[in-house]
Each structure stands twice: as C-alpha cells, then as structure tokens.
Amino acid sequence: MRPKIVAGNWKMNLTFEKADQLLFEIGELIEEKKTKGVEIIICPPSPYLELATDFAQDFEIKVGAQNVSQYEDGAYTGEISAAMLSSIDIDFSIVGHSERRKYFAETNASLAAKVDRLLEYGIQPIFCIGEQLEERESNKHFEVVKSQLVEGIFHLSQSEFSNIVIAYEPVWAIGTGKTASPEQAQEMHAFIRQLIIDQYGEEQAHETSILYGGSCNAKNAKELFAQADVDGGLIGGASLKAEEFMAIANSF
Ligand code: PGA
C-alpha cells in the first residue's frame, strides 16, 4: 500500500534559531501524539538540512531538500548537487515547485535532468506539477498537468519511477488561502493516477503517493485527505507552525 505522507516545505523562511526551535516543537508533538502510519518529511532551507538530519536520528521523520542541481558537479556556483545531499543522508528532494518554475525559469527538460540526478543517488524526488489559474479557466488544466508528467518523469523506467512521489499543487492555490475543493483535488489526482496506469500499469499506480499542495491547513486537511486518490499533502505556510503542521499530519 502506498505511503501516506505529509511534507513541510519551509521555503525561504526562518533563521537558524527559529528553525531549531520549530524542529524541537515538532519533536515534542511527535512524542506526545505518536503520529502513526504517516511519513513526515521536513524540507528546510539547505543551510539547515544537517540540523534536520540530526533531529531525524531521534524522531520518526525524514528530511528533504527543496531543490537540487541538474548538474553532476563542478563549476556551478551556488548549486547543490545530489551527491552532496546524499552524503548528508537526505532522503527526498522537492523538484519543480511552481515557484522555481516561475522565478528560476525551470523547465520540464531541466526538471527531468534533476530527477535523474536524484535517482542516481538514491534520493526520492517529490515531483511538483500543477496548473495556473488561466489554464484552469480555459480548461487546459488536464493537458498542462499531463505534459508536466510526460516531459518531467515519464522517461523513467518502471523501477526508477517506483521512487517518485508526486505533488499536485494548483498554482492558484499556493499561498493564496484559496484551496482546491476536495472534489477538484480528487478529480485531478484520479486523472494523474490514470496516466500512471497507462504508462506503468495498475500495480505501480496503486503504489505511487500523490500529495495535494496549496493552502492546505489543519481545517481542510481531513476532507482533502479523505479523497480516494489524495495520499497526503505538501504543506507550505502551515508547516511553519508545529501545532498546525502536526494537526495536519494527524488528519488521516
Ligand atoms: P502553501 O504552499 O501551503 O503555503 O500554499 C504549498 C507549497 O507551495 O508547497
């Protein structure tokens, strides 16, 4: 059965002290509430990755990066390679978040290369897809999501693909307080799963976790996670508050 996952994307927030404090608070809540059957992944800014992996030795969490270089190594100032992430025991990396597509000109082709680098080092990509508001309004949302999947990850072999986590994040819902309705999320998640069936077969599609992201919070998580094809969430703003984040993790 595919894992239920709640991943916190801290984005470019928090100083070292605040990050340390947030990890401590999450740890206390994990001890108290004994969250069961949910994989919790924390994706802090890269200077705090090791802080988080230290913490992950004592608590049941996994650590993810927010981005990775498409290049192997060498003269790429400012980049962080998959080999580096692997050398500090990072398990996951977000790839293709819409903010990176928008502000850093990431394309489906560069994202496909990032996914390849991660898989070479045994790191699981959390591959983000999702349409813009205009695309939904002009009824192009299915087409857009399909081409993001086909161009970004459908070049993978079945065994490579088995390491992929997908996050459907409609761009109009990210950081806007405007969540997709449970029906809208389910409709798109079912569409994504069908595409995986067509490409990799029923069994693989059944094993692939598809997360929802975009203004997911402690109030709406339960209804979203109750949908048949929603296997958890990629949480931005609400992952910066320990209580709220853990309430979301307990929403299955
Ligand atoms: P949000 O962000 O929860 O703040 O909308 C989600 C994301 O960007 O991953």
JSON list of C-alpha atoms in Angstrom, two decimals, residues 18-134:
[
{"chain": "A", "resi": 18, "resn": "LYS", "atom": "CA", "xyz": [13.88, 29.62, 14.70]},
{"chain": "A", "resi": 19, "resn": "ALA", "atom": "CA", "xyz": [14.42, 26.52, 12.60]},
{"chain": "A", "resi": 20, "resn": "ASP", "atom": "CA", "xyz": [15.97, 24.78, 15.60]},
{"chain": "A", "resi": 21, "resn": "GLN", "atom": "CA", "xyz": [13.02, 25.83, 17.77]},
{"chain": "A", "resi": 22, "resn": "LEU", "atom": "CA", "xyz": [10.46, 24.60, 15.22]},
{"chain": "A", "resi": 23, "resn": "LEU", "atom": "CA", "xyz": [12.18, 21.21, 14.95]},
{"chain": "A", "resi": 24, "resn": "PHE", "atom": "CA", "xyz": [12.20, 20.96, 18.74]},
{"chain": "A", "resi": 25, "resn": "GLU", "atom": "CA", "xyz": [8.48, 21.74, 18.94]},
{"chain": "A", "resi": 26, "resn": "ILE", "atom": "CA", "xyz": [7.67, 19.21, 16.20]},
{"chain": "A", "resi": 27, "resn": "GLY", "atom": "CA", "xyz": [9.73, 16.63, 18.12]},
{"chain": "A", "resi": 28, "resn": "GLU", "atom": "CA", "xyz": [7.75, 17.25, 21.31]},
{"chain": "A", "resi": 29, "resn": "LEU", "atom": "CA", "xyz": [4.47, 16.81, 19.45]},
{"chain": "A", "resi": 30, "resn": "ILE", "atom": "CA", "xyz": [5.65, 13.62, 17.75]},
{"chain": "A", "resi": 31, "resn": "GLU", "atom": "CA", "xyz": [6.49, 12.19, 21.20]},
{"chain": "A", "resi": 32, "resn": "GLU", "atom": "CA", "xyz": [3.15, 13.29, 22.63]},
{"chain": "A", "resi": 33, "resn": "LYS", "atom": "CA", "xyz": [0.79, 12.28, 19.85]},
{"chain": "A", "resi": 34, "resn": "LYS", "atom": "CA", "xyz": [2.67, 9.31, 18.41]},
{"chain": "A", "resi": 35, "resn": "THR", "atom": "CA", "xyz": [1.57, 10.00, 14.86]},
{"chain": "A", "resi": 36, "resn": "LYS", "atom": "CA", "xyz": [1.13, 6.57, 13.29]},
{"chain": "A", "resi": 37, "resn": "GLY", "atom": "CA", "xyz": [1.20, 5.37, 9.73]},
{"chain": "A", "resi": 38, "resn": "VAL", "atom": "CA", "xyz": [2.18, 8.73, 8.25]},
{"chain": "A", "resi": 39, "resn": "GLU", "atom": "CA", "xyz": [5.56, 9.57, 6.84]},
{"chain": "A", "resi": 40, "resn": "ILE", "atom": "CA", "xyz": [6.54, 13.06, 7.98]},
{"chain": "A", "resi": 41, "resn": "ILE", "atom": "CA", "xyz": [9.08, 14.83, 5.78]},
{"chain": "A", "resi": 42, "resn": "ILE", "atom": "CA", "xyz": [10.65, 18.17, 6.68]},
{"chain": "A", "resi": 43, "resn": "CYS", "atom": "CA", "xyz": [12.11, 20.24, 3.83]},
{"chain": "A", "resi": 44, "resn": "PRO", "atom": "CA", "xyz": [14.06, 23.11, 5.41]},
{"chain": "A", "resi": 45, "resn": "PRO", "atom": "CA", "xyz": [16.26, 25.65, 3.62]},
{"chain": "A", "resi": 46, "resn": "SER", "atom": "CA", "xyz": [19.57, 23.99, 2.69]},
{"chain": "A", "resi": 47, "resn": "PRO", "atom": "CA", "xyz": [21.72, 25.58, 5.46]},
{"chain": "A", "resi": 48, "resn": "TYR", "atom": "CA", "xyz": [19.54, 23.72, 7.98]},
{"chain": "A", "resi": 49, "resn": "LEU", "atom": "CA", "xyz": [19.48, 20.30, 6.31]},
{"chain": "A", "resi": 50, "resn": "GLU", "atom": "CA", "xyz": [22.05, 18.83, 8.67]},
{"chain": "A", "resi": 51, "resn": "LEU", "atom": "CA", "xyz": [20.29, 20.26, 11.68]},
{"chain": "A", "resi": 52, "resn": "ALA", "atom": "CA", "xyz": [17.20, 18.42, 10.48]},
{"chain": "A", "resi": 53, "resn": "THR", "atom": "CA", "xyz": [19.02, 15.14, 9.79]},
{"chain": "A", "resi": 54, "resn": "ASP", "atom": "CA", "xyz": [20.47, 15.26, 13.34]},
{"chain": "A", "resi": 55, "resn": "PHE", "atom": "CA", "xyz": [16.96, 15.68, 14.63]},
{"chain": "A", "resi": 56, "resn": "ALA", "atom": "CA", "xyz": [15.74, 12.85, 12.37]},
{"chain": "A", "resi": 57, "resn": "GLN", "atom": "CA", "xyz": [18.01, 10.44, 14.23]},
{"chain": "A", "resi": 58, "resn": "ASP", "atom": "CA", "xyz": [15.87, 10.83, 17.34]},
{"chain": "A", "resi": 59, "resn": "PHE", "atom": "CA", "xyz": [12.42, 11.22, 15.84]},
{"chain": "A", "resi": 60, "resn": "GLU", "atom": "CA", "xyz": [10.46, 9.43, 13.15]},
{"chain": "A", "resi": 61, "resn": "ILE", "atom": "CA", "xyz": [10.87, 11.95, 10.38]},
{"chain": "A", "resi": 62, "resn": "LYS", "atom": "CA", "xyz": [12.58, 12.09, 7.02]},
{"chain": "A", "resi": 63, "resn": "VAL", "atom": "CA", "xyz": [14.41, 15.10, 5.62]},
{"chain": "A", "resi": 64, "resn": "GLY", "atom": "CA", "xyz": [14.04, 16.56, 2.15]},
{"chain": "A", "resi": 65, "resn": "ALA", "atom": "CA", "xyz": [15.82, 19.32, 0.23]},
{"chain": "A", "resi": 66, "resn": "GLN", "atom": "CA", "xyz": [13.80, 21.95, -1.61]},
{"chain": "A", "resi": 67, "resn": "ASN", "atom": "CA", "xyz": [15.83, 21.79, -4.80]},
{"chain": "A", "resi": 68, "resn": "VAL", "atom": "CA", "xyz": [18.83, 20.11, -6.40]},
{"chain": "A", "resi": 69, "resn": "SER", "atom": "CA", "xyz": [21.14, 20.93, -9.28]},
{"chain": "A", "resi": 70, "resn": "GLN", "atom": "CA", "xyz": [20.59, 19.32, -12.64]},
{"chain": "A", "resi": 71, "resn": "TYR", "atom": "CA", "xyz": [24.38, 19.02, -12.96]},
{"chain": "A", "resi": 72, "resn": "GLU", "atom": "CA", "xyz": [26.59, 16.33, -11.54]},
{"chain": "A", "resi": 73, "resn": "ASP", "atom": "CA", "xyz": [29.35, 18.53, -10.02]},
{"chain": "A", "resi": 74, "resn": "GLY", "atom": "CA", "xyz": [31.94, 21.17, -10.89]},
{"chain": "A", "resi": 75, "resn": "ALA", "atom": "CA", "xyz": [31.88, 24.88, -11.75]},
{"chain": "A", "resi": 76, "resn": "TYR", "atom": "CA", "xyz": [28.24, 25.73, -10.98]},
{"chain": "A", "resi": 77, "resn": "THR", "atom": "CA", "xyz": [28.50, 28.40, -8.29]},
{"chain": "A", "resi": 78, "resn": "GLY", "atom": "CA", "xyz": [25.65, 28.37, -5.81]},
{"chain": "A", "resi": 79, "resn": "GLU", "atom": "CA", "xyz": [24.31, 24.98, -6.81]},
{"chain": "A", "resi": 80, "resn": "ILE", "atom": "CA", "xyz": [23.84, 21.95, -4.58]},
{"chain": "A", "resi": 81, "resn": "SER", "atom": "CA", "xyz": [24.34, 18.50, -6.09]},
{"chain": "A", "resi": 82, "resn": "ALA", "atom": "CA", "xyz": [22.50, 15.25, -5.49]},
{"chain": "A", "resi": 83, "resn": "ALA", "atom": "CA", "xyz": [25.83, 13.74, -4.39]},
{"chain": "A", "resi": 84, "resn": "MET", "atom": "CA", "xyz": [26.12, 16.39, -1.66]},
{"chain": "A", "resi": 85, "resn": "LEU", "atom": "CA", "xyz": [22.58, 15.74, -0.46]},
{"chain": "A", "resi": 86, "resn": "SER", "atom": "CA", "xyz": [23.18, 12.03, -0.43]},
{"chain": "A", "resi": 87, "resn": "SER", "atom": "CA", "xyz": [26.42, 12.49, 1.54]},
{"chain": "A", "resi": 88, "resn": "ILE", "atom": "CA", "xyz": [24.46, 14.09, 4.40]},
{"chain": "A", "resi": 89, "resn": "ASP", "atom": "CA", "xyz": [21.70, 11.44, 4.35]},
{"chain": "A", "resi": 90, "resn": "ILE", "atom": "CA", "xyz": [18.92, 13.36, 2.68]},
{"chain": "A", "resi": 91, "resn": "ASP", "atom": "CA", "xyz": [16.07, 11.06, 1.68]},
{"chain": "A", "resi": 92, "resn": "PHE", "atom": "CA", "xyz": [13.89, 13.30, -0.51]},
{"chain": "A", "resi": 93, "resn": "SER", "atom": "CA", "xyz": [14.04, 16.42, -2.62]},
{"chain": "A", "resi": 94, "resn": "ILE", "atom": "CA", "xyz": [11.25, 18.62, -3.90]},
{"chain": "A", "resi": 95, "resn": "VAL", "atom": "CA", "xyz": [11.67, 19.10, -7.66]},
{"chain": "A", "resi": 96, "resn": "GLY", "atom": "CA", "xyz": [9.87, 21.54, -9.91]},
{"chain": "A", "resi": 97, "resn": "HIS", "atom": "CA", "xyz": [7.98, 23.55, -7.34]},
{"chain": "A", "resi": 98, "resn": "SER", "atom": "CA", "xyz": [5.96, 26.17, -9.18]},
{"chain": "A", "resi": 99, "resn": "GLU", "atom": "CA", "xyz": [7.95, 28.95, -7.51]},
{"chain": "A", "resi": 100, "resn": "ARG", "atom": "CA", "xyz": [11.10, 27.52, -9.06]},
{"chain": "A", "resi": 101, "resn": "ARG", "atom": "CA", "xyz": [9.44, 27.12, -12.43]},
{"chain": "A", "resi": 102, "resn": "LYS", "atom": "CA", "xyz": [8.28, 30.74, -12.24]},
{"chain": "A", "resi": 103, "resn": "TYR", "atom": "CA", "xyz": [11.20, 32.65, -10.66]},
{"chain": "A", "resi": 104, "resn": "PHE", "atom": "CA", "xyz": [14.12, 30.47, -11.74]},
{"chain": "A", "resi": 105, "resn": "ALA", "atom": "CA", "xyz": [12.96, 29.52, -15.22]},
{"chain": "A", "resi": 106, "resn": "GLU", "atom": "CA", "xyz": [12.95, 25.79, -14.55]},
{"chain": "A", "resi": 107, "resn": "THR", "atom": "CA", "xyz": [11.58, 23.84, -17.49]},
{"chain": "A", "resi": 108, "resn": "ASN", "atom": "CA", "xyz": [10.25, 20.32, -17.79]},
{"chain": "A", "resi": 109, "resn": "ALA", "atom": "CA", "xyz": [13.53, 19.38, -19.50]},
{"chain": "A", "resi": 110, "resn": "SER", "atom": "CA", "xyz": [15.78, 20.74, -16.71]},
{"chain": "A", "resi": 111, "resn": "LEU", "atom": "CA", "xyz": [13.49, 19.10, -14.17]},
{"chain": "A", "resi": 112, "resn": "ALA", "atom": "CA", "xyz": [13.80, 15.73, -15.91]},
{"chain": "A", "resi": 113, "resn": "ALA", "atom": "CA", "xyz": [17.60, 16.07, -15.50]},
{"chain": "A", "resi": 114, "resn": "LYS", "atom": "CA", "xyz": [17.20, 16.94, -11.79]},
{"chain": "A", "resi": 115, "resn": "VAL", "atom": "CA", "xyz": [15.04, 13.86, -11.27]},
{"chain": "A", "resi": 116, "resn": "ASP", "atom": "CA", "xyz": [17.72, 11.73, -12.97]},
{"chain": "A", "resi": 117, "resn": "ARG", "atom": "CA", "xyz": [20.48, 13.15, -10.73]},
{"chain": "A", "resi": 118, "resn": "LEU", "atom": "CA", "xyz": [18.45, 12.44, -7.58]},
{"chain": "A", "resi": 119, "resn": "LEU", "atom": "CA", "xyz": [17.65, 8.88, -8.58]},
{"chain": "A", "resi": 120, "resn": "GLU", "atom": "CA", "xyz": [21.32, 8.21, -9.36]},
{"chain": "A", "resi": 121, "resn": "TYR", "atom": "CA", "xyz": [21.99, 8.95, -5.68]},
{"chain": "A", "resi": 122, "resn": "GLY", "atom": "CA", "xyz": [19.01, 7.13, -4.21]},
{"chain": "A", "resi": 123, "resn": "ILE", "atom": "CA", "xyz": [17.10, 10.28, -3.26]},
{"chain": "A", "resi": 124, "resn": "GLN", "atom": "CA", "xyz": [13.35, 10.25, -3.81]},
{"chain": "A", "resi": 125, "resn": "PRO", "atom": "CA", "xyz": [12.02, 13.18, -5.85]},
{"chain": "A", "resi": 126, "resn": "ILE", "atom": "CA", "xyz": [8.81, 14.88, -4.74]},
{"chain": "A", "resi": 127, "resn": "PHE", "atom": "CA", "xyz": [7.86, 15.99, -8.22]},
{"chain": "A", "resi": 128, "resn": "CYS", "atom": "CA", "xyz": [5.55, 19.04, -8.29]},
{"chain": "A", "resi": 129, "resn": "ILE", "atom": "CA", "xyz": [3.02, 19.69, -11.01]},
{"chain": "A", "resi": 130, "resn": "GLY", "atom": "CA", "xyz": [0.03, 21.98, -11.29]},
{"chain": "A", "resi": 131, "resn": "GLU", "atom": "CA", "xyz": [-1.73, 24.45, -13.50]},
{"chain": "A", "resi": 132, "resn": "GLN", "atom": "CA", "xyz": [-2.02, 28.25, -13.39]},
{"chain": "A", "resi": 133, "resn": "LEU", "atom": "CA", "xyz": [-5.41, 29.88, -12.86]},
{"chain": "A", "resi": 134, "resn": "GLU", "atom": "CA", "xyz": [-5.75, 30.94, -16.52]}
]
